[in-house]
DNA sequence: CCGGATCCCAGCAGATACTG
DNA sequence: CAGTATCTGCTGGGATCCGG
């Protein structure tokens, strides 16, 4: 893959690719979107999206690993875990906005 | 925008989802990126990206179906097919730019 | 030789049951 | 409540063949 970057190359498609991969999960973007409205608990996100627990956990962990969201664990019973955007996550929002705007224009009339 | 549909797990959280789906393919974004530099032939895109033929065909067809690129077939031998961005495709570029910019910031220091 | 169709397999998402 | 473990099915990318 990596577009040949031998000697001559234009800066390759790469930076964008990273983002693509970060956001590649089926639910990543929706989760980010929901978190723009503020902190959410695990169960809330599950309700909002309808994702199964296993998948939700996986997606959240990946977003966390990519540094887009934070996971606050309140180490008590009953368990309570809240998810929120990191600074990096917030800095990503304009992209979501732009995507939303583009989408509405592109799909207007459907 | 209907946020969720309680009965089924169908959520249409936002227009962003549409974009996510449009761009979900592993190579979609890279292909768009390459096409920003101008029209390209099938084989050129293959060289640039290293994608296998089958996959390349599929991704290009999907982009075409989504109205982002155009496919010009020169019905002769040897075969010649050129791909270029549509207007919609061009209107999508700012998003790519923003993603690239964000990416470089986010990953700086690696 | 160029572009595409077909088949095959990895990887990811969904469902369910279990744990602290 | 918020996970983890596991099994299964499907999507979709890669390698291989096909038509001109």
PDB file of C-alpha atoms (C1' of nucleotides) in Angstrom:
ATOM      1  CA  UNK A   1       0.000   0.000   0.000  1.00  0.00           C
ATOM      2  CA  UNK A   2       1.923   3.011   1.128  1.00  0.00           C
ATOM      3  CA  UNK A   3       2.088   4.864  -2.055  1.00  0.00           C
ATOM      4  CA  UNK A   4       5.673   4.684  -3.130  1.00  0.00           C
ATOM      5  CA  UNK A   5       7.424   7.414  -1.317  1.00  0.00           C
ATOM      6  CA  UNK A   6      10.865   6.679  -2.643  1.00  0.00           C
ATOM      7  CA  UNK A   7      12.543   9.837  -3.563  1.00  0.00           C
ATOM      8  CA  UNK A   8      10.451  11.965  -5.730  1.00  0.00           C
ATOM      9  CA  UNK A   9       7.082  11.867  -4.286  1.00  0.00           C
ATOM     10  CA  UNK A  10       4.408  14.313  -3.720  1.00  0.00           C
ATOM     11  CA  UNK A  11       3.436  13.975  -0.168  1.00  0.00           C
ATOM     12  CA  UNK A  12       1.383  10.898  -0.396  1.00  0.00           C
ATOM     13  CA  UNK A  13      -2.195  10.353   0.455  1.00  0.00           C
ATOM     14  CA  UNK A  14      -1.113   9.312   3.883  1.00  0.00           C
ATOM     15  CA  UNK A  15      -2.269  11.871   6.415  1.00  0.00           C
ATOM     16  CA  UNK A  16      -5.763  11.397   5.186  1.00  0.00           C
ATOM     17  CA  UNK A  17      -5.375   7.678   5.311  1.00  0.00           C
ATOM     18  CA  UNK A  18      -4.635   7.812   8.992  1.00  0.00           C
ATOM     19  CA  UNK A  19      -7.885   9.584   9.586  1.00  0.00           C
ATOM     20  CA  UNK A  20      -9.694   7.149   7.412  1.00  0.00           C
ATOM     21  CA  UNK A  21      -8.391   4.300   9.483  1.00  0.00           C
ATOM     22  CA  UNK A  22      -9.208   6.007  12.739  1.00  0.00           C
ATOM     23  CA  UNK A  23     -12.730   6.518  11.672  1.00  0.00           C
ATOM     24  CA  UNK A  24     -13.102   3.296   9.781  1.00  0.00           C
ATOM     25  CA  UNK A  25     -15.138   1.501  12.415  1.00  0.00           C
ATOM     26  CA  UNK A  26     -18.782   1.236  11.622  1.00  0.00           C
ATOM     27  CA  UNK A  27     -19.879   3.330  14.584  1.00  0.00           C
ATOM     28  CA  UNK A  28     -16.960   5.590  15.336  1.00  0.00           C
ATOM     29  CA  UNK A  29     -18.361   8.688  13.770  1.00  0.00           C
ATOM     30  CA  UNK A  30     -21.766   8.291  15.301  1.00  0.00           C
ATOM     31  CA  UNK A  31     -20.211   7.872  18.689  1.00  0.00           C
ATOM     32  CA  UNK A  32     -18.139  10.985  18.277  1.00  0.00           C
ATOM     33  CA  UNK A  33     -21.223  12.793  17.172  1.00  0.00           C
ATOM     34  CA  UNK A  34     -23.144  11.816  20.247  1.00  0.00           C
ATOM     35  CA  UNK A  35     -20.271  12.801  22.473  1.00  0.00           C
ATOM     36  CA  UNK A  36     -20.287  16.289  21.029  1.00  0.00           C
ATOM     37  CA  UNK A  37     -23.385  16.830  23.087  1.00  0.00           C
ATOM     38  CA  UNK A  38     -21.437  16.095  26.217  1.00  0.00           C
ATOM     39  CA  UNK A  39     -20.365  13.274  28.444  1.00  0.00           C
ATOM     40  CA  UNK A  40     -22.227  10.017  28.202  1.00  0.00           C
ATOM     41  CA  UNK A  41     -22.297   6.815  30.140  1.00  0.00           C
ATOM     42  CA  UNK A  42     -21.801   3.464  28.560  1.00  0.00           C
ATOM     43  CA  UNK A  43     -25.420   2.516  28.791  1.00  0.00           C
ATOM     44  CA  UNK A  44     -26.572   5.830  27.392  1.00  0.00           C
ATOM     45  CA  UNK A  45     -24.434   5.359  24.344  1.00  0.00           C
ATOM     46  CA  UNK A  46     -25.842   1.918  23.927  1.00  0.00           C
ATOM     47  CA  UNK A  47     -29.373   3.273  24.057  1.00  0.00           C
ATOM     48  CA  UNK A  48     -28.598   6.134  21.715  1.00  0.00           C
ATOM     49  CA  UNK A  49     -26.995   3.997  19.086  1.00  0.00           C
ATOM     50  CA  UNK A  50     -28.401   0.518  19.506  1.00  0.00           C
ATOM     51  CA  UNK A  51     -24.966  -1.009  19.290  1.00  0.00           C
ATOM     52  CA  UNK A  52     -24.425  -4.295  21.050  1.00  0.00           C
ATOM     53  CA  UNK A  53     -22.275  -4.211  24.150  1.00  0.00           C
ATOM     54  CA  UNK A  54     -19.365  -6.055  22.673  1.00  0.00           C
ATOM     55  CA  UNK A  55     -19.155  -3.890  19.624  1.00  0.00           C
ATOM     56  CA  UNK A  56     -19.680  -0.728  21.603  1.00  0.00           C
ATOM     57  CA  UNK A  57     -16.846  -1.643  23.922  1.00  0.00           C
ATOM     58  CA  UNK A  58     -14.566  -2.354  21.003  1.00  0.00           C
ATOM     59  CA  UNK A  59     -15.337   0.879  19.199  1.00  0.00           C
ATOM     60  CA  UNK A  60     -14.946   2.951  22.340  1.00  0.00           C
ATOM     61  CA  UNK A  61     -11.638   1.336  23.139  1.00  0.00           C
ATOM     62  CA  UNK A  62     -10.353   2.059  19.679  1.00  0.00           C
ATOM     63  CA  UNK A  63     -11.416   5.666  19.877  1.00  0.00           C
ATOM     64  CA  UNK A  64      -9.701   5.867  23.219  1.00  0.00           C
ATOM     65  CA  UNK A  65      -6.548   4.309  21.816  1.00  0.00           C
ATOM     66  CA  UNK A  66      -6.590   6.889  19.058  1.00  0.00           C
ATOM     67  CA  UNK A  67      -6.814   9.603  21.640  1.00  0.00           C
ATOM     68  CA  UNK A  68     -10.158  10.974  20.611  1.00  0.00           C
ATOM     69  CA  UNK A  69     -12.115  10.157  23.715  1.00  0.00           C
ATOM     70  CA  UNK A  70     -11.479   9.770  27.408  1.00  0.00           C
ATOM     71  CA  UNK A  71     -12.761   7.122  29.729  1.00  0.00           C
ATOM     72  CA  UNK A  72     -13.539   8.075  33.293  1.00  0.00           C
ATOM     73  CA  UNK A  73     -14.068   5.129  35.569  1.00  0.00           C
ATOM     74  CA  UNK A  74     -15.679   5.698  38.915  1.00  0.00           C
ATOM     75  CA  UNK A  75     -14.380   2.704  40.783  1.00  0.00           C
ATOM     76  CA  UNK A  76     -17.501   1.942  42.715  1.00  0.00           C
ATOM     77  CA  UNK A  77     -20.560  -0.194  42.827  1.00  0.00           C
ATOM     78  CA  UNK A  78     -22.690   0.165  40.891  1.00  0.00           C
ATOM     79  CA  UNK A  79     -20.148   0.732  38.144  1.00  0.00           C
ATOM     80  CA  UNK A  80     -20.161   4.019  36.407  1.00  0.00           C
ATOM     81  CA  UNK A  81     -18.087   4.863  33.378  1.00  0.00           C
ATOM     82  CA  UNK A  82     -18.349   8.075  31.487  1.00  0.00           C
ATOM     83  CA  UNK A  83     -16.989   8.877  28.080  1.00  0.00           C
ATOM     84  CA  UNK A  84     -16.118  12.300  26.809  1.00  0.00           C
ATOM     85  CA  UNK A  85     -14.125  13.906  24.040  1.00  0.00           C
ATOM     86  CA  UNK A  86     -10.498  14.742  24.538  1.00  0.00           C
ATOM     87  CA  UNK A  87      -9.025  17.952  23.182  1.00  0.00           C
ATOM     88  CA  UNK A  88      -8.056  16.057  20.089  1.00  0.00           C
ATOM     89  CA  UNK A  89     -11.609  14.822  19.863  1.00  0.00           C
ATOM     90  CA  UNK A  90     -12.926  18.345  20.040  1.00  0.00           C
ATOM     91  CA  UNK A  91     -10.510  19.490  17.417  1.00  0.00           C
ATOM     92  CA  UNK A  92     -11.988  16.879  15.158  1.00  0.00           C
ATOM     93  CA  UNK A  93     -15.486  18.300  15.355  1.00  0.00           C
ATOM     94  CA  UNK A  94     -15.137  20.842  12.563  1.00  0.00           C
ATOM     95  CA  UNK A  95     -14.547  17.944  10.249  1.00  0.00           C
ATOM     96  CA  UNK A  96     -17.762  16.339  11.372  1.00  0.00           C
ATOM     97  CA  UNK A  97     -19.558  19.606  10.872  1.00  0.00           C
ATOM     98  CA  UNK A  98     -18.198  19.969   7.417  1.00  0.00           C
ATOM     99  CA  UNK A  99     -19.138  16.441   6.608  1.00  0.00           C
ATOM    100  CA  UNK A 100     -22.645  17.047   7.866  1.00  0.00           C
ATOM    101  CA  UNK A 101     -22.985  20.203   5.819  1.00  0.00           C
ATOM    102  CA  UNK A 102     -21.668  18.540   2.712  1.00  0.00           C
ATOM    103  CA  UNK A 103     -23.915  15.572   3.235  1.00  0.00           C
ATOM    104  CA  UNK A 104     -27.030  17.652   3.513  1.00  0.00           C
ATOM    105  CA  UNK A 105     -26.211  19.490   0.365  1.00  0.00           C
ATOM    106  CA  UNK A 106     -25.237  16.415  -1.541  1.00  0.00           C
ATOM    107  CA  UNK A 107     -28.271  14.443  -0.500  1.00  0.00           C
ATOM    108  CA  UNK A 108     -30.810  17.226  -0.596  1.00  0.00           C
ATOM    109  CA  UNK A 109     -33.827  16.162  -2.521  1.00  0.00           C
ATOM    110  CA  UNK A 110     -33.933  12.632  -1.253  1.00  0.00           C
TER     111      UNK A 110
ATOM    112  CA  UNK B   1     -32.825  14.498  11.606  1.00  0.00           C
ATOM    113  CA  UNK B   2     -34.357  11.567  13.347  1.00  0.00           C
ATOM    114  CA  UNK B   3     -31.913  10.550  15.966  1.00  0.00           C
ATOM    115  CA  UNK B   4     -32.993   7.031  16.501  1.00  0.00           C
ATOM    116  CA  UNK B   5     -35.621   4.493  15.722  1.00  0.00           C
ATOM    117  CA  UNK B   6     -36.370   2.715  18.942  1.00  0.00           C
ATOM    118  CA  UNK B   7     -37.764  -0.528  17.655  1.00  0.00           C
ATOM    119  CA  UNK B   8     -35.058  -1.607  15.326  1.00  0.00           C
ATOM    120  CA  UNK B   9     -31.502  -0.800  16.004  1.00  0.00           C
ATOM    121  CA  UNK B  10     -31.691   1.601  13.110  1.00  0.00           C
ATOM    122  CA  UNK B  11     -30.256   4.883  14.093  1.00  0.00           C
ATOM    123  CA  UNK B  12     -29.803   7.678  11.749  1.00  0.00           C
ATOM    124  CA  UNK B  13     -27.948   9.834  14.139  1.00  0.00           C
ATOM    125  CA  UNK B  14     -26.901  12.267  11.506  1.00  0.00           C
ATOM    126  CA  UNK B  15     -26.045  13.064   7.960  1.00  0.00           C
ATOM    127  CA  UNK B  16     -22.495  12.331   8.880  1.00  0.00           C
ATOM    128  CA  UNK B  17     -23.327   8.676   8.846  1.00  0.00           C
ATOM    129  CA  UNK B  18     -24.039   8.874   5.160  1.00  0.00           C
ATOM    130  CA  UNK B  19     -20.631  10.255   4.546  1.00  0.00           C
ATOM    131  CA  UNK B  20     -19.089   7.635   6.738  1.00  0.00           C
ATOM    132  CA  UNK B  21     -20.706   4.976   4.627  1.00  0.00           C
ATOM    133  CA  UNK B  22     -19.691   6.624   1.394  1.00  0.00           C
ATOM    134  CA  UNK B  23     -16.134   6.765   2.486  1.00  0.00           C
ATOM    135  CA  UNK B  24     -16.084   3.501   4.375  1.00  0.00           C
ATOM    136  CA  UNK B  25     -14.123   1.583   1.775  1.00  0.00           C
ATOM    137  CA  UNK B  26     -10.516   1.068   2.621  1.00  0.00           C
ATOM    138  CA  UNK B  27      -9.246   3.009  -0.357  1.00  0.00           C
ATOM    139  CA  UNK B  28     -11.984   5.497  -1.151  1.00  0.00           C
ATOM    140  CA  UNK B  29     -10.306   8.451   0.401  1.00  0.00           C
ATOM    141  CA  UNK B  30      -6.937   7.747  -1.117  1.00  0.00           C
ATOM    142  CA  UNK B  31      -8.523   7.446  -4.520  1.00  0.00           C
ATOM    143  CA  UNK B  32     -10.305  10.740  -4.154  1.00  0.00           C
ATOM    144  CA  UNK B  33      -7.071  12.254  -3.034  1.00  0.00           C
ATOM    145  CA  UNK B  34      -5.225  11.064  -6.094  1.00  0.00           C
ATOM    146  CA  UNK B  35      -7.965  12.270  -8.356  1.00  0.00           C
ATOM    147  CA  UNK B  36      -7.614  15.765  -6.986  1.00  0.00           C
ATOM    148  CA  UNK B  37      -4.465  15.941  -9.055  1.00  0.00           C
ATOM    149  CA  UNK B  38      -6.485  15.385 -12.180  1.00  0.00           C
ATOM    150  CA  UNK B  39      -7.840  12.629 -14.350  1.00  0.00           C
ATOM    151  CA  UNK B  40      -6.285   9.208 -14.041  1.00  0.00           C
ATOM    152  CA  UNK B  41      -6.522   5.950 -15.893  1.00  0.00           C
ATOM    153  CA  UNK B  42      -7.361   2.716 -14.203  1.00  0.00           C
ATOM    154  CA  UNK B  43      -3.859   1.418 -14.428  1.00  0.00           C
ATOM    155  CA  UNK B  44      -2.373   4.624 -13.123  1.00  0.00           C
ATOM    156  CA  UNK B  45      -4.516   4.464 -10.062  1.00  0.00           C
ATOM    157  CA  UNK B  46      -3.431   0.918  -9.556  1.00  0.00           C
ATOM    158  CA  UNK B  47       0.217   1.935  -9.709  1.00  0.00           C
ATOM    159  CA  UNK B  48      -0.306   4.883  -7.428  1.00  0.00           C
ATOM    160  CA  UNK B  49      -2.079   2.972  -4.749  1.00  0.00           C
ATOM    161  CA  UNK B  50      -1.023  -0.619  -5.088  1.00  0.00           C
ATOM    162  CA  UNK B  51      -4.604  -1.793  -4.817  1.00  0.00           C
ATOM    163  CA  UNK B  52      -5.474  -5.067  -6.471  1.00  0.00           C
ATOM    164  CA  UNK B  53      -7.492  -4.781  -9.646  1.00  0.00           C
ATOM    165  CA  UNK B  54     -10.629  -6.314  -8.261  1.00  0.00           C
ATOM    166  CA  UNK B  55     -10.703  -4.105  -5.252  1.00  0.00           C
ATOM    167  CA  UNK B  56      -9.882  -1.057  -7.284  1.00  0.00           C
ATOM    168  CA  UNK B  57     -12.766  -1.743  -9.604  1.00  0.00           C
ATOM    169  CA  UNK B  58     -15.150  -2.146  -6.727  1.00  0.00           C
ATOM    170  CA  UNK B  59     -14.056   1.000  -4.951  1.00  0.00           C
ATOM    171  CA  UNK B  60     -14.233   3.051  -8.105  1.00  0.00           C
ATOM    172  CA  UNK B  61     -17.689   1.741  -8.895  1.00  0.00           C
ATOM    173  CA  UNK B  62     -18.906   2.628  -5.465  1.00  0.00           C
ATOM    174  CA  UNK B  63     -17.495   6.107  -5.704  1.00  0.00           C
ATOM    175  CA  UNK B  64     -19.190   6.431  -9.045  1.00  0.00           C
ATOM    176  CA  UNK B  65     -22.481   5.201  -7.633  1.00  0.00           C
ATOM    177  CA  UNK B  66     -22.180   7.803  -4.904  1.00  0.00           C
ATOM    178  CA  UNK B  67     -21.704  10.464  -7.534  1.00  0.00           C
ATOM    179  CA  UNK B  68     -18.219  11.479  -6.505  1.00  0.00           C
ATOM    180  CA  UNK B  69     -16.354  10.423  -9.601  1.00  0.00           C
ATOM    181  CA  UNK B  70     -16.986  10.041 -13.295  1.00  0.00           C
ATOM    182  CA  UNK B  71     -15.971   7.203 -15.519  1.00  0.00           C
ATOM    183  CA  UNK B  72     -15.072   7.873 -19.121  1.00  0.00           C
ATOM    184  CA  UNK B  73     -14.821   4.772 -21.220  1.00  0.00           C
ATOM    185  CA  UNK B  74     -13.101   4.979 -24.577  1.00  0.00           C
ATOM    186  CA  UNK B  75     -14.652   1.997 -26.291  1.00  0.00           C
ATOM    187  CA  UNK B  76     -11.600   0.882 -28.159  1.00  0.00           C
ATOM    188  CA  UNK B  77      -8.691  -1.454 -28.146  1.00  0.00           C
ATOM    189  CA  UNK B  78      -6.528  -1.163 -26.220  1.00  0.00           C
ATOM    190  CA  UNK B  79      -9.048  -0.386 -23.504  1.00  0.00           C
ATOM    191  CA  UNK B  80      -8.850   3.005 -21.945  1.00  0.00           C
ATOM    192  CA  UNK B  81     -10.865   4.171 -18.975  1.00  0.00           C
ATOM    193  CA  UNK B  82     -10.338   7.447 -17.259  1.00  0.00           C
ATOM    194  CA  UNK B  83     -11.624   8.531 -13.915  1.00  0.00           C
ATOM    195  CA  UNK B  84     -12.154  12.071 -12.707  1.00  0.00           C
ATOM    196  CA  UNK B  85     -13.965  13.919  -9.990  1.00  0.00           C
ATOM    197  CA  UNK B  86     -17.495  15.147 -10.477  1.00  0.00           C
ATOM    198  CA  UNK B  87     -18.633  18.494  -9.130  1.00  0.00           C
ATOM    199  CA  UNK B  88     -19.787  16.732  -6.026  1.00  0.00           C
ATOM    200  CA  UNK B  89     -16.389  15.136  -5.799  1.00  0.00           C
ATOM    201  CA  UNK B  90     -14.706  18.499  -5.987  1.00  0.00           C
ATOM    202  CA  UNK B  91     -16.994  19.902  -3.353  1.00  0.00           C
ATOM    203  CA  UNK B  92     -15.784  17.152  -1.090  1.00  0.00           C
ATOM    204  CA  UNK B  93     -12.159  18.187  -1.275  1.00  0.00           C
ATOM    205  CA  UNK B  94     -12.223  20.753   1.506  1.00  0.00           C
ATOM    206  CA  UNK B  95     -13.118  17.923   3.826  1.00  0.00           C
ATOM    207  CA  UNK B  96     -10.085  15.983   2.700  1.00  0.00           C
ATOM    208  CA  UNK B  97      -7.919  19.027   3.233  1.00  0.00           C
ATOM    209  CA  UNK B  98      -9.249  19.500   6.691  1.00  0.00           C
ATOM    210  CA  UNK B  99      -8.698  15.876   7.483  1.00  0.00           C
ATOM    211  CA  UNK B 100      -5.153  16.090   6.235  1.00  0.00           C
ATOM    212  CA  UNK B 101      -4.483  19.180   8.288  1.00  0.00           C
ATOM    213  CA  UNK B 102      -5.976  17.676  11.392  1.00  0.00           C
ATOM    214  CA  UNK B 103      -4.066  14.491  10.864  1.00  0.00           C
ATOM    215  CA  UNK B 104      -0.753  16.233  10.603  1.00  0.00           C
ATOM    216  CA  UNK B 105      -1.387  18.133  13.754  1.00  0.00           C
ATOM    217  CA  UNK B 106      -2.678  15.184  15.657  1.00  0.00           C
ATOM    218  CA  UNK B 107       0.144  12.915  14.647  1.00  0.00           C
ATOM    219  CA  UNK B 108       2.954  15.395  14.779  1.00  0.00           C
ATOM    220  CA  UNK B 109       5.780  14.068  16.825  1.00  0.00           C
ATOM    221  CA  UNK B 110       5.583  10.506  15.667  1.00  0.00           C
TER     222      UNK B 110
ATOM    223  C1'  DC C   1      -1.603  -5.736 -22.659  1.00  0.00           C
ATOM    224  C1'  DC C   2      -5.970  -3.159 -20.289  1.00  0.00           C
ATOM    225  C1'  DG C   3      -9.878  -3.348 -17.510  1.00  0.00           C
ATOM    226  C1'  DG C   4     -13.096  -6.202 -15.152  1.00  0.00           C
ATOM    227  C1'  DA C   5     -15.597 -10.406 -13.225  1.00  0.00           C
ATOM    228  C1'  DT C   6     -15.241 -14.351  -9.918  1.00  0.00           C
ATOM    229  C1'  DC C   7     -13.976 -16.890  -6.075  1.00  0.00           C
ATOM    230  C1'  DC C   8     -11.805 -17.236  -1.493  1.00  0.00           C
ATOM    231  C1'  DC C   9     -10.572 -16.044   2.962  1.00  0.00           C
ATOM    232  C1'  DA C  10      -9.418 -12.539   6.914  1.00  0.00           C
ATOM    233  C1'  DG C  11     -11.395  -9.470   9.906  1.00  0.00           C
ATOM    234  C1'  DC C  12     -14.959  -7.174  11.918  1.00  0.00           C
ATOM    235  C1'  DA C  13     -19.684  -6.704  13.720  1.00  0.00           C
ATOM    236  C1'  DG C  14     -23.747  -8.965  16.082  1.00  0.00           C
ATOM    237  C1'  DA C  15     -25.753 -12.085  19.557  1.00  0.00           C
ATOM    238  C1'  DT C  16     -25.574 -14.525  23.749  1.00  0.00           C
ATOM    239  C1'  DA C  17     -23.962 -15.988  28.163  1.00  0.00           C
ATOM    240  C1'  DC C  18     -21.093 -14.994  32.074  1.00  0.00           C
ATOM    241  C1'  DT C  19     -18.435 -11.896  35.742  1.00  0.00           C
ATOM    242  C1'  DG C  20     -17.212  -8.281  39.309  1.00  0.00           C
TER     243       DG C  20
ATOM    244  C1'  DC D   1     -24.057  -1.277  35.388  1.00  0.00           C
ATOM    245  C1'  DA D   2     -20.357  -2.052  32.651  1.00  0.00           C
ATOM    246  C1'  DG D   3     -17.994  -4.777  30.886  1.00  0.00           C
ATOM    247  C1'  DT D   4     -15.467  -9.748  29.113  1.00  0.00           C
ATOM    248  C1'  DA D   5     -15.505 -14.192  26.488  1.00  0.00           C
ATOM    249  C1'  DT D   6     -16.799 -16.730  22.659  1.00  0.00           C
ATOM    250  C1'  DC D   7     -19.045 -18.268  18.661  1.00  0.00           C
ATOM    251  C1'  DT D   8     -21.006 -17.212  14.276  1.00  0.00           C
ATOM    252  C1'  DG D   9     -22.173 -14.832  10.008  1.00  0.00           C
ATOM    253  C1'  DC D  10     -21.360 -11.366   6.823  1.00  0.00           C
ATOM    254  C1'  DT D  11     -18.816  -7.809   4.501  1.00  0.00           C
ATOM    255  C1'  DG D  12     -15.373  -6.598   1.636  1.00  0.00           C
ATOM    256  C1'  DG D  13     -10.429  -6.804   0.236  1.00  0.00           C
ATOM    257  C1'  DG D  14      -6.910  -9.797  -2.186  1.00  0.00           C
ATOM    258  C1'  DA D  15      -5.456 -13.237  -5.557  1.00  0.00           C
ATOM    259  C1'  DT D  16      -6.698 -15.472  -9.645  1.00  0.00           C
ATOM    260  C1'  DC D  17      -8.924 -16.072 -14.024  1.00  0.00           C
ATOM    261  C1'  DC D  18     -11.591 -13.859 -18.280  1.00  0.00           C
ATOM    262  C1'  DG D  19     -12.869 -10.931 -22.431  1.00  0.00           C
ATOM    263  C1'  DG D  20     -11.286  -7.903 -25.992  1.00  0.00           C
TER     264       DG D  20
END
